[in-house]
Tab-separated table of C-alpha atoms in Angstrom:
chain	number	residue	atom	x	y	z
F	1	MET	CA	66.509	-126.166	-95.559
F	2	THR	CA	65.420	-122.651	-94.367
F	3	ASP	CA	64.795	-120.231	-97.151
F	4	LEU	CA	66.405	-116.896	-96.485
F	5	PRO	CA	65.603	-113.584	-98.147
F	6	PRO	CA	68.446	-112.188	-100.230
F	7	SER	CA	69.418	-109.743	-97.407
F	8	SER	CA	70.135	-112.588	-95.022
F	9	ALA	CA	72.358	-114.816	-97.124
F	10	PRO	CA	75.241	-116.143	-95.094
F	11	PRO	CA	77.973	-113.456	-94.508
F	12	SER	CA	81.585	-114.103	-95.409
F	13	ASP	CA	83.941	-115.742	-92.986
F	14	ALA	CA	85.456	-112.590	-91.608
F	15	ALA	CA	82.513	-110.264	-91.852
F	16	GLY	CA	80.212	-112.981	-90.407
F	17	LEU	CA	81.740	-113.333	-87.029
F	18	PRO	CA	79.891	-110.463	-85.412
F	19	ALA	CA	76.648	-111.858	-86.898
F	20	ARG	CA	77.312	-115.266	-85.429
F	21	ALA	CA	78.257	-113.668	-82.059
F	22	ALA	CA	74.945	-111.894	-82.101
F	23	ALA	CA	73.109	-115.041	-82.976
F	24	LEU	CA	74.888	-116.733	-79.918
F	25	ASP	CA	73.627	-113.972	-77.610
F	26	LEU	CA	70.186	-114.219	-79.253
F	27	LEU	CA	69.878	-118.046	-78.890
F	28	THR	CA	70.999	-117.881	-75.224
F	29	ALA	CA	68.373	-115.164	-74.471
F	30	ALA	CA	65.677	-117.130	-76.279
F	31	LEU	CA	66.335	-120.214	-74.086
F	32	SER	CA	66.537	-118.278	-70.898
F	33	GLY	CA	62.776	-117.962	-70.264
F	34	ARG	CA	59.525	-116.463	-71.487
F	35	ALA	CA	60.037	-113.318	-73.669
F	36	GLY	CA	63.723	-114.096	-73.929
F	37	MET	CA	63.751	-113.938	-77.747
F	38	ASP	CA	61.931	-110.539	-77.682
F	39	GLU	CA	64.507	-109.151	-75.254
F	40	GLY	CA	67.349	-110.604	-77.274
F	41	LEU	CA	66.073	-108.990	-80.455
F	42	SER	CA	66.472	-105.607	-78.700
F	43	HIS	CA	70.062	-106.286	-77.639
F	44	PRO	CA	72.462	-103.485	-78.733
F	45	ALA	CA	74.885	-105.920	-80.269
F	46	LEU	CA	72.270	-107.099	-82.727
F	47	ALA	CA	70.920	-103.588	-83.369
F	48	ALA	CA	74.396	-102.424	-84.311
F	49	LEU	CA	74.837	-104.936	-87.176
F	50	PRO	CA	74.193	-104.113	-90.801
F	51	ALA	CA	70.734	-105.225	-91.946
F	52	ARG	CA	72.127	-108.154	-93.859
F	53	ASP	CA	73.952	-109.562	-90.882
F	54	ARG	CA	71.088	-108.849	-88.514
F	55	ALA	CA	68.737	-110.737	-90.692
F	56	PHE	CA	71.157	-113.635	-90.899
F	57	ALA	CA	71.603	-113.826	-87.133
F	58	ARG	CA	67.806	-113.819	-86.687
F	59	ALA	CA	67.253	-116.508	-89.361
F	60	LEU	CA	70.061	-118.712	-87.854
F	61	VAL	CA	68.523	-118.602	-84.373
F	62	LEU	CA	65.029	-119.396	-85.674
F	63	ALA	CA	66.247	-122.359	-87.733
F	64	THR	CA	68.094	-123.625	-84.696
F	65	LEU	CA	65.042	-123.333	-82.445
F	66	ARG	CA	62.746	-125.045	-85.064
F	67	HIS	CA	65.070	-128.123	-85.079
F	68	LEU	CA	66.536	-127.941	-81.503
F	69	GLY	CA	65.409	-131.412	-80.429
F	70	PRO	CA	66.988	-133.271	-83.409
F	71	ILE	CA	70.125	-131.031	-83.247
F	72	ASP	CA	70.594	-131.957	-79.590
F	73	ALA	CA	70.067	-135.596	-80.362
F	74	ALA	CA	72.827	-135.443	-83.076
F	75	LEU	CA	75.188	-133.668	-80.727
F	76	GLN	CA	74.557	-136.080	-77.826
F	77	GLY	CA	75.699	-138.934	-80.121
F	78	ARG	CA	79.092	-137.302	-80.423
F	79	LEU	CA	79.673	-135.905	-76.941
F	80	LYS	CA	80.848	-138.126	-74.061
F	81	LYS	CA	79.739	-135.458	-71.464
F	82	PRO	CA	78.043	-132.063	-71.839
F	83	PRO	CA	80.452	-129.122	-72.417
F	84	PRO	CA	79.700	-125.662	-70.850
F	85	ASP	CA	76.447	-124.072	-71.963
F	86	ARG	CA	78.163	-121.520	-74.199
F	87	VAL	CA	79.919	-124.271	-76.139
F	88	VAL	CA	76.556	-126.148	-76.492
F	89	GLN	CA	75.041	-123.138	-77.949
F	90	VAL	CA	77.888	-122.622	-80.417
F	91	LEU	CA	77.578	-126.237	-81.544
F	92	ARG	CA	73.802	-125.957	-81.997
F	93	LEU	CA	74.376	-122.902	-84.250
F	94	GLY	CA	77.017	-124.749	-86.176
F	95	VAL	CA	74.790	-127.612	-86.911
F	96	ALA	CA	72.075	-125.294	-88.058
F	97	GLN	CA	74.415	-123.492	-90.394
F	98	LEU	CA	75.703	-126.736	-91.938
F	99	PHE	CA	72.432	-128.442	-92.517
F	100	LEU	CA	69.576	-125.927	-92.387
F	101	LEU	CA	71.128	-122.718	-93.866
F	102	GLN	CA	73.463	-124.560	-96.189
F	103	THR	CA	76.466	-122.514	-94.995
F	104	PRO	CA	79.699	-123.734	-96.556
F	105	PRO	CA	81.386	-126.133	-94.054
F	106	HIS	CA	84.569	-124.121	-93.786
F	107	ALA	CA	82.560	-121.065	-92.742
F	108	ALA	CA	80.258	-122.884	-90.385
F	109	VAL	CA	83.063	-124.814	-88.683
F	110	GLY	CA	85.638	-122.004	-88.704
F	111	THR	CA	83.416	-119.326	-87.267
F	112	SER	CA	82.124	-121.768	-84.701
F	113	VAL	CA	85.703	-122.381	-83.485
F	114	ASP	CA	86.400	-118.599	-83.528
F	115	LEU	CA	83.379	-118.051	-81.307
F	116	VAL	CA	84.578	-120.381	-78.488
F	117	ALA	CA	88.113	-118.991	-78.842
F	118	ARG	CA	86.838	-115.509	-78.073
F	119	ASP	CA	85.757	-116.538	-74.580
F	120	ARG	CA	88.442	-117.381	-72.066
F	121	GLY	CA	86.261	-119.931	-70.360
F	122	SER	CA	85.631	-121.885	-73.551
F	123	GLN	CA	88.956	-121.606	-75.383
F	124	MET	CA	89.865	-125.145	-74.302
F	125	PHE	CA	86.942	-126.490	-76.314
F	126	LYS	CA	88.124	-125.326	-79.746
F	127	GLY	CA	89.256	-128.784	-80.709
F	128	LEU	CA	86.064	-130.317	-79.559
F	129	VAL	CA	83.896	-127.956	-81.547
F	130	ASN	CA	85.990	-128.538	-84.696
F	131	ALA	CA	85.894	-132.311	-84.305
F	132	VAL	CA	82.177	-132.553	-83.668
F	133	LEU	CA	81.077	-130.288	-86.446
F	134	ARG	CA	83.512	-131.832	-88.956
F	135	GLY	CA	82.375	-135.267	-87.969
F	136	LEU	CA	78.698	-134.395	-88.455
F	137	SER	CA	79.487	-132.777	-91.845
F	138	ARG	CA	80.752	-136.157	-93.043
F	139	GLU	CA	77.696	-137.998	-91.655
F	140	PRO	CA	74.728	-135.558	-91.838
F	141	PRO	CA	72.102	-136.238	-89.229
F	142	ALA	CA	68.293	-136.284	-89.887
F	143	LEU	CA	66.828	-133.114	-88.365
F	144	ASP	CA	63.178	-133.525	-89.138
F	145	ASP	CA	61.925	-136.401	-86.811
F	146	PRO	CA	58.522	-135.170	-85.499
F	147	ASP	CA	59.092	-137.199	-82.306
F	148	LEU	CA	62.107	-135.098	-81.501
F	149	LEU	CA	60.997	-131.669	-82.721
F	150	ALA	CA	59.020	-130.764	-79.559
F	151	PRO	CA	60.213	-131.059	-75.913
F	152	GLY	CA	59.208	-134.502	-74.559
F	153	TRP	CA	56.838	-133.255	-71.920
F	154	LEU	CA	54.853	-131.229	-74.460
F	155	HIS	CA	54.650	-134.024	-76.974
F	156	ALA	CA	53.396	-136.295	-74.262
F	157	ARG	CA	50.700	-133.715	-73.410
F	158	TRP	CA	49.663	-133.471	-77.118
F	159	ARG	CA	49.523	-137.283	-77.397
F	160	ALA	CA	47.233	-137.394	-74.307
F	161	ALA	CA	44.973	-134.631	-75.663
F	162	PHE	CA	44.755	-135.380	-79.361
F	163	GLY	CA	46.163	-138.878	-79.944
F	164	ALA	CA	49.554	-140.096	-81.218
F	165	ASP	CA	48.825	-139.372	-84.918
F	166	GLU	CA	47.655	-135.876	-84.346
F	167	ALA	CA	50.485	-135.129	-82.034
F	168	ARG	CA	53.066	-136.114	-84.683
F	169	LYS	CA	51.289	-133.912	-87.241
F	170	ILE	CA	51.400	-130.972	-84.801
F	171	ALA	CA	55.107	-131.536	-84.066
F	172	ALA	CA	56.017	-131.839	-87.844
F	173	MET	CA	54.753	-128.277	-88.342
F	174	ILE	CA	57.506	-127.017	-85.892
F	175	ALA	CA	60.211	-127.370	-88.609
F	176	GLN	CA	58.251	-125.401	-91.251
F	177	GLU	CA	58.940	-121.741	-91.801
F	178	PRO	CA	55.581	-119.926	-91.987
F	179	ALA	CA	54.262	-117.528	-94.670
F	180	THR	CA	53.080	-114.114	-93.633
F	181	ASP	CA	49.328	-113.681	-93.165
F	182	LEU	CA	47.640	-110.346	-93.552
F	183	SER	CA	44.208	-109.006	-92.407
F	184	PHE	CA	42.602	-106.085	-94.417
F	185	LYS	CA	40.717	-102.979	-93.282
F	186	ASP	CA	38.619	-103.355	-96.447
F	187	PRO	CA	38.342	-107.004	-97.565
F	188	ALA	CA	38.090	-105.858	-101.182
F	189	ARG	CA	41.588	-104.543	-100.975
F	190	ALA	CA	42.895	-108.141	-100.330
F	191	GLU	CA	41.830	-109.262	-103.789
F	192	ALA	CA	43.079	-105.977	-105.345
F	193	LEU	CA	46.578	-106.456	-103.849
F	194	ALA	CA	46.860	-110.186	-103.974
F	195	ALA	CA	49.071	-110.236	-107.014
F	196	GLU	CA	51.443	-107.394	-105.752
F	197	LEU	CA	51.697	-109.147	-102.368
F	198	GLU	CA	52.419	-112.531	-104.001
F	199	GLY	CA	49.566	-113.984	-102.013
F	200	GLN	CA	46.218	-115.840	-102.070
F	201	VAL	CA	43.075	-115.070	-100.173
F	202	LEU	CA	42.095	-117.740	-97.729
F	203	SER	CA	38.613	-118.526	-96.345
F	204	GLY	CA	37.534	-115.784	-94.055
F	205	GLY	CA	39.529	-113.024	-95.944
F	206	THR	CA	43.080	-113.476	-94.660
F	207	LEU	CA	45.717	-112.979	-97.405
F	208	ARG	CA	48.666	-115.406	-97.194
F	209	SER	CA	51.795	-113.794	-98.728
F	210	ALA	CA	54.815	-115.617	-100.039
F	211	ARG	CA	56.932	-112.379	-99.784
F	212	ARG	CA	59.847	-112.149	-97.481
F	213	GLY	CA	61.618	-109.147	-95.923
F	214	ASP	CA	60.519	-105.962	-94.244
F	215	VAL	CA	56.741	-105.746	-94.376
F	216	ALA	CA	56.946	-101.922	-94.014
F	217	THR	CA	58.134	-101.775	-97.572
F	218	TRP	CA	55.260	-103.873	-99.008
F	219	PRO	CA	52.402	-102.430	-101.068
F	220	GLY	CA	49.584	-101.050	-98.911
F	221	PHE	CA	51.419	-101.017	-95.630
F	222	ALA	CA	52.079	-97.282	-95.528
F	223	GLU	CA	48.504	-96.658	-96.670
F	224	GLY	CA	47.205	-98.619	-93.690
F	225	ASP	CA	45.408	-101.105	-95.894
F	226	TRP	CA	46.404	-104.144	-93.772
F	227	TRP	CA	48.297	-105.511	-90.753
F	228	VAL	CA	50.140	-108.694	-90.097
F	229	GLN	CA	47.916	-111.333	-88.348
F	230	ASP	CA	47.960	-115.072	-88.447
F	231	ALA	CA	44.915	-116.691	-90.112
F	232	SER	CA	43.946	-118.381	-86.888
F	233	ALA	CA	44.316	-115.220	-84.939
F	234	ALA	CA	41.971	-113.433	-87.234
F	235	ILE	CA	39.001	-115.843	-86.615
F	236	PRO	CA	37.905	-114.844	-83.164
F	237	ALA	CA	37.137	-111.254	-83.930
F	238	ARG	CA	35.185	-112.292	-87.041
F	239	LEU	CA	33.061	-114.669	-84.777
F	240	LEU	CA	31.942	-111.738	-82.774
F	241	ALA	CA	30.196	-110.365	-85.914
F	242	VAL	CA	30.021	-106.832	-84.450
F	243	GLN	CA	27.762	-104.376	-86.133
F	244	ALA	CA	28.261	-100.615	-86.789
F	245	GLY	CA	27.588	-98.744	-83.639
F	246	GLU	CA	27.868	-101.710	-81.172
F	247	THR	CA	30.096	-101.371	-78.186
F	248	ALA	CA	33.041	-103.771	-78.131
F	249	LEU	CA	35.728	-104.466	-75.533
F	250	ASP	CA	39.074	-106.030	-76.545
F	251	LEU	CA	40.057	-107.102	-72.986
F	252	CYS	CA	43.731	-108.006	-73.635
F	253	ALA	CA	44.280	-105.919	-76.726
F	254	ALA	CA	48.024	-105.640	-77.432
F	255	PRO	CA	49.518	-105.993	-79.995
F	256	GLY	CA	46.199	-104.853	-81.594
F	257	GLY	CA	45.216	-106.994	-84.579
F	258	LYS	CA	41.804	-107.844	-83.152
F	259	THR	CA	41.204	-104.301	-82.029
F	260	LEU	CA	41.802	-103.234	-85.665
F	261	GLN	CA	39.301	-105.839	-86.903
F	262	LEU	CA	36.665	-104.705	-84.505
F	263	ALA	CA	37.171	-101.015	-85.347
F	264	ALA	CA	37.173	-101.749	-89.054
F	265	ALA	CA	33.740	-103.422	-88.615
F	266	GLY	CA	32.422	-100.118	-87.292
F	267	ALA	CA	32.178	-100.941	-83.552
F	268	ALA	CA	32.851	-98.425	-80.786
F	269	VAL	CA	35.880	-100.128	-79.453
F	270	THR	CA	37.593	-100.016	-76.106
F	271	ALA	CA	41.109	-101.628	-76.161
F	272	LEU	CA	42.318	-102.566	-72.815
F	273	ASP	CA	45.682	-104.049	-71.878
F	274	ARG	CA	47.685	-104.082	-68.557
F	275	SER	CA	50.861	-103.096	-70.333
F	276	ALA	CA	51.147	-99.407	-71.221
F	277	PRO	CA	54.223	-99.980	-73.448
F	278	ARG	CA	52.379	-102.675	-75.425
F	279	LEU	CA	49.472	-100.415	-75.817
F	280	LYS	CA	51.701	-97.966	-77.681
F	281	ARG	CA	51.824	-100.587	-80.480
F	282	VAL	CA	47.964	-100.695	-80.597
F	283	ALA	CA	47.937	-96.861	-80.866
F	284	GLU	CA	50.592	-96.908	-83.591
F	285	ASN	CA	48.672	-99.447	-85.695
F	286	LEU	CA	45.358	-97.521	-85.227
F	287	ALA	CA	47.233	-94.335	-86.496
F	288	ARG	CA	48.638	-96.082	-89.462
F	289	THR	CA	45.366	-97.619	-90.495
F	290	GLY	CA	43.263	-94.537	-89.693
F	291	LEU	CA	41.062	-96.538	-87.377
F	292	SER	CA	39.933	-95.413	-83.904
F	293	ALA	CA	39.503	-97.016	-80.518
F	294	ASP	CA	39.840	-95.955	-76.916
F	295	THR	CA	42.971	-97.381	-75.379
F	296	VAL	CA	43.127	-98.054	-71.621
F	297	ALA	CA	45.981	-99.349	-69.569
F	298	ALA	CA	44.535	-101.531	-66.847
F	299	ASP	CA	44.263	-105.091	-65.583
F	300	GLY	CA	41.145	-106.603	-67.167
F	301	ALA	CA	40.394	-108.616	-64.071
F	302	THR	CA	40.134	-105.547	-61.752
F	303	TRP	CA	39.311	-102.682	-64.077
F	304	PRO	CA	37.049	-100.384	-62.115
F	305	ASP	CA	35.016	-99.051	-65.015
F	306	LYS	CA	31.353	-100.049	-64.672
F	307	ARG	CA	30.371	-100.141	-68.325
F	308	SER	CA	28.890	-103.158	-69.969
F	309	PHE	CA	29.328	-104.059	-73.698
F	310	ASP	CA	27.479	-105.656	-76.573
F	311	ALA	CA	30.539	-107.687	-77.577
F	312	ILE	CA	33.660	-108.719	-75.661
F	313	LEU	CA	36.765	-110.387	-77.029
F	314	LEU	CA	39.165	-112.019	-74.521
F	315	ASP	CA	42.362	-113.198	-76.138
F	316	ALA	CA	43.719	-114.238	-72.741
F	317	PRO	CA	47.375	-114.547	-71.666
F	318	CYS	CA	48.441	-118.141	-72.151
F	319	SER	CA	51.396	-120.509	-72.641
F	320	ALA	CA	51.337	-119.550	-76.379
F	321	THR	CA	52.360	-123.141	-77.359
F	322	GLY	CA	50.221	-122.755	-80.529
F	323	THR	CA	52.447	-119.957	-81.882
F	324	PHE	CA	55.564	-122.047	-82.310
F	325	ARG	CA	55.641	-121.640	-86.103
F	326	ARG	CA	56.704	-117.967	-85.681
F	327	HIS	CA	57.934	-118.243	-82.136
F	328	PRO	CA	59.634	-121.625	-81.745
F	329	ASP	CA	61.326	-120.391	-78.618
F	330	VAL	CA	58.058	-120.714	-76.595
F	331	LEU	CA	58.341	-124.524	-76.766
F	332	TRP	CA	61.757	-124.578	-75.100
F	333	ALA	CA	61.191	-121.716	-72.628
F	334	ALA	CA	57.795	-123.012	-71.383
F	335	LYS	CA	57.580	-125.086	-68.200
F	336	PRO	CA	54.756	-127.467	-67.096
F	337	SER	CA	53.974	-125.224	-64.165
F	338	ASP	CA	53.281	-122.343	-66.547
F	339	VAL	CA	50.059	-123.906	-67.733
F	340	ALA	CA	48.430	-124.140	-64.342
F	341	GLY	CA	49.482	-120.620	-63.374
F	342	LEU	CA	48.166	-119.093	-66.569
F	343	ALA	CA	44.959	-121.032	-66.314
F	344	ALA	CA	44.190	-119.367	-63.065
F	345	VAL	CA	44.686	-115.878	-64.709
F	346	GLN	CA	42.388	-116.916	-67.576
F	347	ALA	CA	39.546	-117.967	-65.190
F	348	LYS	CA	39.696	-114.507	-63.430
F	349	LEU	CA	39.540	-112.705	-66.826
F	350	LEU	CA	36.685	-114.818	-67.967
F	351	ASP	CA	34.649	-114.051	-64.846
F	352	ALA	CA	35.371	-110.331	-65.365
F	353	ALA	CA	34.314	-110.449	-69.000
F	354	ALA	CA	31.022	-112.282	-68.310
F	355	LYS	CA	29.965	-109.713	-65.849
F	356	ARG	CA	30.564	-106.914	-68.326
F	357	LEU	CA	28.267	-108.443	-71.007
F	358	LYS	CA	24.978	-106.885	-71.754
F	359	SER	CA	21.866	-109.007	-71.940
F	360	GLY	CA	22.011	-110.713	-75.345
F	361	GLY	CA	25.689	-109.857	-75.657
F	362	ARG	CA	28.422	-112.131	-77.109
F	363	LEU	CA	31.719	-113.106	-75.667
F	364	VAL	CA	34.488	-114.693	-77.606
F	365	TYR	CA	37.253	-116.398	-75.521
F	366	CYS	CA	40.441	-117.491	-77.248
F	367	VAL	CA	43.949	-118.557	-76.536
F	368	CYS	CA	46.868	-119.331	-78.780
F	369	SER	CA	47.561	-122.589	-76.784
F	370	LEU	CA	47.443	-126.206	-77.510
F	371	GLU	CA	46.872	-127.098	-73.861
F	372	PRO	CA	43.348	-128.216	-72.780
F	373	GLU	CA	43.461	-126.562	-69.374
F	374	GLU	CA	43.680	-123.231	-71.137
F	375	GLY	CA	40.837	-124.039	-73.587
F	376	GLU	CA	38.299	-126.729	-73.097
F	377	GLY	CA	38.807	-126.846	-69.355
F	378	GLN	CA	38.191	-123.006	-69.092
F	379	THR	CA	34.918	-123.287	-71.116
F	380	ALA	CA	33.467	-126.102	-68.983
F	381	ALA	CA	34.381	-124.407	-65.697
F	382	LEU	CA	33.002	-121.012	-66.832
F	383	LEU	CA	29.619	-122.403	-67.856
F	384	ALA	CA	29.504	-124.391	-64.522
F	385	ARG	CA	29.821	-121.291	-62.420
F	386	THR	CA	28.069	-118.609	-64.588
F	387	ALA	CA	24.233	-118.528	-64.712
F	388	GLY	CA	22.702	-117.148	-67.870
F	389	LEU	CA	25.714	-117.814	-70.050
F	390	ALA	CA	25.468	-120.421	-72.875
F	391	LEU	CA	27.712	-121.526	-75.694
F	392	ASP	CA	26.916	-120.026	-79.095
F	393	PRO	CA	28.222	-122.809	-81.479
F	394	VAL	CA	30.534	-121.957	-84.355
F	395	ALA	CA	29.811	-123.505	-87.760
F	396	ALA	CA	32.456	-124.922	-90.047
F	397	GLY	CA	33.780	-122.160	-92.322
F	398	GLU	CA	32.335	-119.418	-90.194
F	399	GLY	CA	34.864	-116.611	-90.023
F	400	GLY	CA	37.387	-118.819	-91.737
F	401	ALA	CA	37.108	-121.616	-89.138
F	402	PRO	CA	38.605	-124.837	-90.612
F	403	ALA	CA	36.066	-127.751	-90.465
F	404	ALA	CA	38.681	-130.039	-88.861
F	405	GLY	CA	38.800	-127.666	-85.850
F	406	VAL	CA	35.079	-127.539	-85.079
F	407	ARG	CA	34.347	-129.652	-81.956
F	408	PRO	CA	31.001	-131.377	-81.169
F	409	ASP	CA	30.008	-128.573	-78.783
F	410	GLY	CA	30.653	-125.803	-81.406
F	411	THR	CA	33.892	-124.618	-79.917
F	412	LEU	CA	37.026	-124.544	-82.017
F	413	ARG	CA	40.325	-126.453	-81.472
F	414	ILE	CA	42.417	-125.295	-84.312
F	415	LEU	CA	45.559	-127.402	-84.757
F	416	PRO	CA	48.535	-126.086	-86.761
F	417	HIS	CA	48.043	-128.623	-89.591
F	418	HIS	CA	44.388	-127.831	-90.027
F	419	LEU	CA	45.242	-125.271	-92.738
F	420	GLU	CA	47.393	-126.091	-95.736
F	421	GLY	CA	50.708	-124.382	-95.232
F	422	GLY	CA	50.182	-124.262	-91.438
F	423	THR	CA	48.439	-121.920	-88.986
F	424	ASP	CA	48.674	-121.044	-85.336
F	425	GLY	CA	47.128	-123.446	-82.814
F	426	PHE	CA	44.127	-121.826	-81.199
F	427	TYR	CA	41.207	-122.600	-78.966
F	428	VAL	CA	38.092	-120.406	-79.473
F	429	ALA	CA	34.722	-120.524	-77.763
F	430	ARG	CA	31.765	-118.090	-78.323
F	431	PHE	CA	29.185	-117.442	-75.597
F	432	ARG	CA	25.926	-115.503	-75.454
F	433	LYS	CA	24.371	-114.045	-72.372
F	434	GLY	CA	20.675	-114.649	-71.846
């Protein structure tokens, strides 16, 4: 069952139809391709809803995406042939309401029928939707089979890379709703605010909060004490170990969590990103926290600036398959061809980063991906083609690195189950220039 904050409890039958219609649009957008979920969240129909209904629509779609494989398996057992895509989406949302959000059956089934009735092209499927959902309500399906939670091609890749047992453990995390992790400008404030934020301080200094709802209303947000950042995502900047006065380059900076970490450590930070709109988020976070960094809108692979830096952080564009706990849509929008294409981008950025390092400087490369071509493969290729660059091994516990994630060569392969309660999947490698 998905736990919902009070503001996102299921709406009543009548008032809830607009929320469910918005959820239908959002689910369709989320499955349309990369960034579809983000685009759907900005849809006017969703923005126009009351906060309670908007929260319900979002929670419904996330619950559906986290269990999409088992939901589809349950539906396939009751469908002789696939109905139109819109009807499939309505059925998926109906199953999620019945068994994940615990919506009363009359509301889940009735509003699902009403959704298909609103569209001329799907009106003829009202009876089908009613029959399928009522049938499933009498014979509840199992929606937590790890072998079904990830798309087949991704699960096969994980088995090949990590073994069958680890692949099942990774996939089992897909169904779990994550807590909220926070990074602090002043680590002492984490301990001071732990009780108010209903959280515990993890190794490395991340605070994991059990709170739900709008983070802007939480203690310490307005004061700029902290920012939202997954526990794994906070490790790479810590591994750079920047000192006050050192120059640091965050080469793909948006949305800015790692920039804030580097600035809080006292470095003179240049935050670069090719997306000017995304850089606005970095600037907003810097302003809220009272930290400073130079922001530059440019492509890191071709940036003409000739400066070199003491420390460089490259959190490269990637398939993001390791972020499925908060972004389950990435699993279903990703395609096998994405990995190869993004790996080529990462290689160019790594070469550019290595050239900008001062002698003795450190480079941390990371991706929130579970795919070896975007991690281990990049490290081996970079070392083979770059003279004077060597791995700087990471020790277990350093920067919060889980011991299970430390590889024999001192790089990190953090899997989502390596931290109790879950964490984003990451690959991290630290290099030093001779």
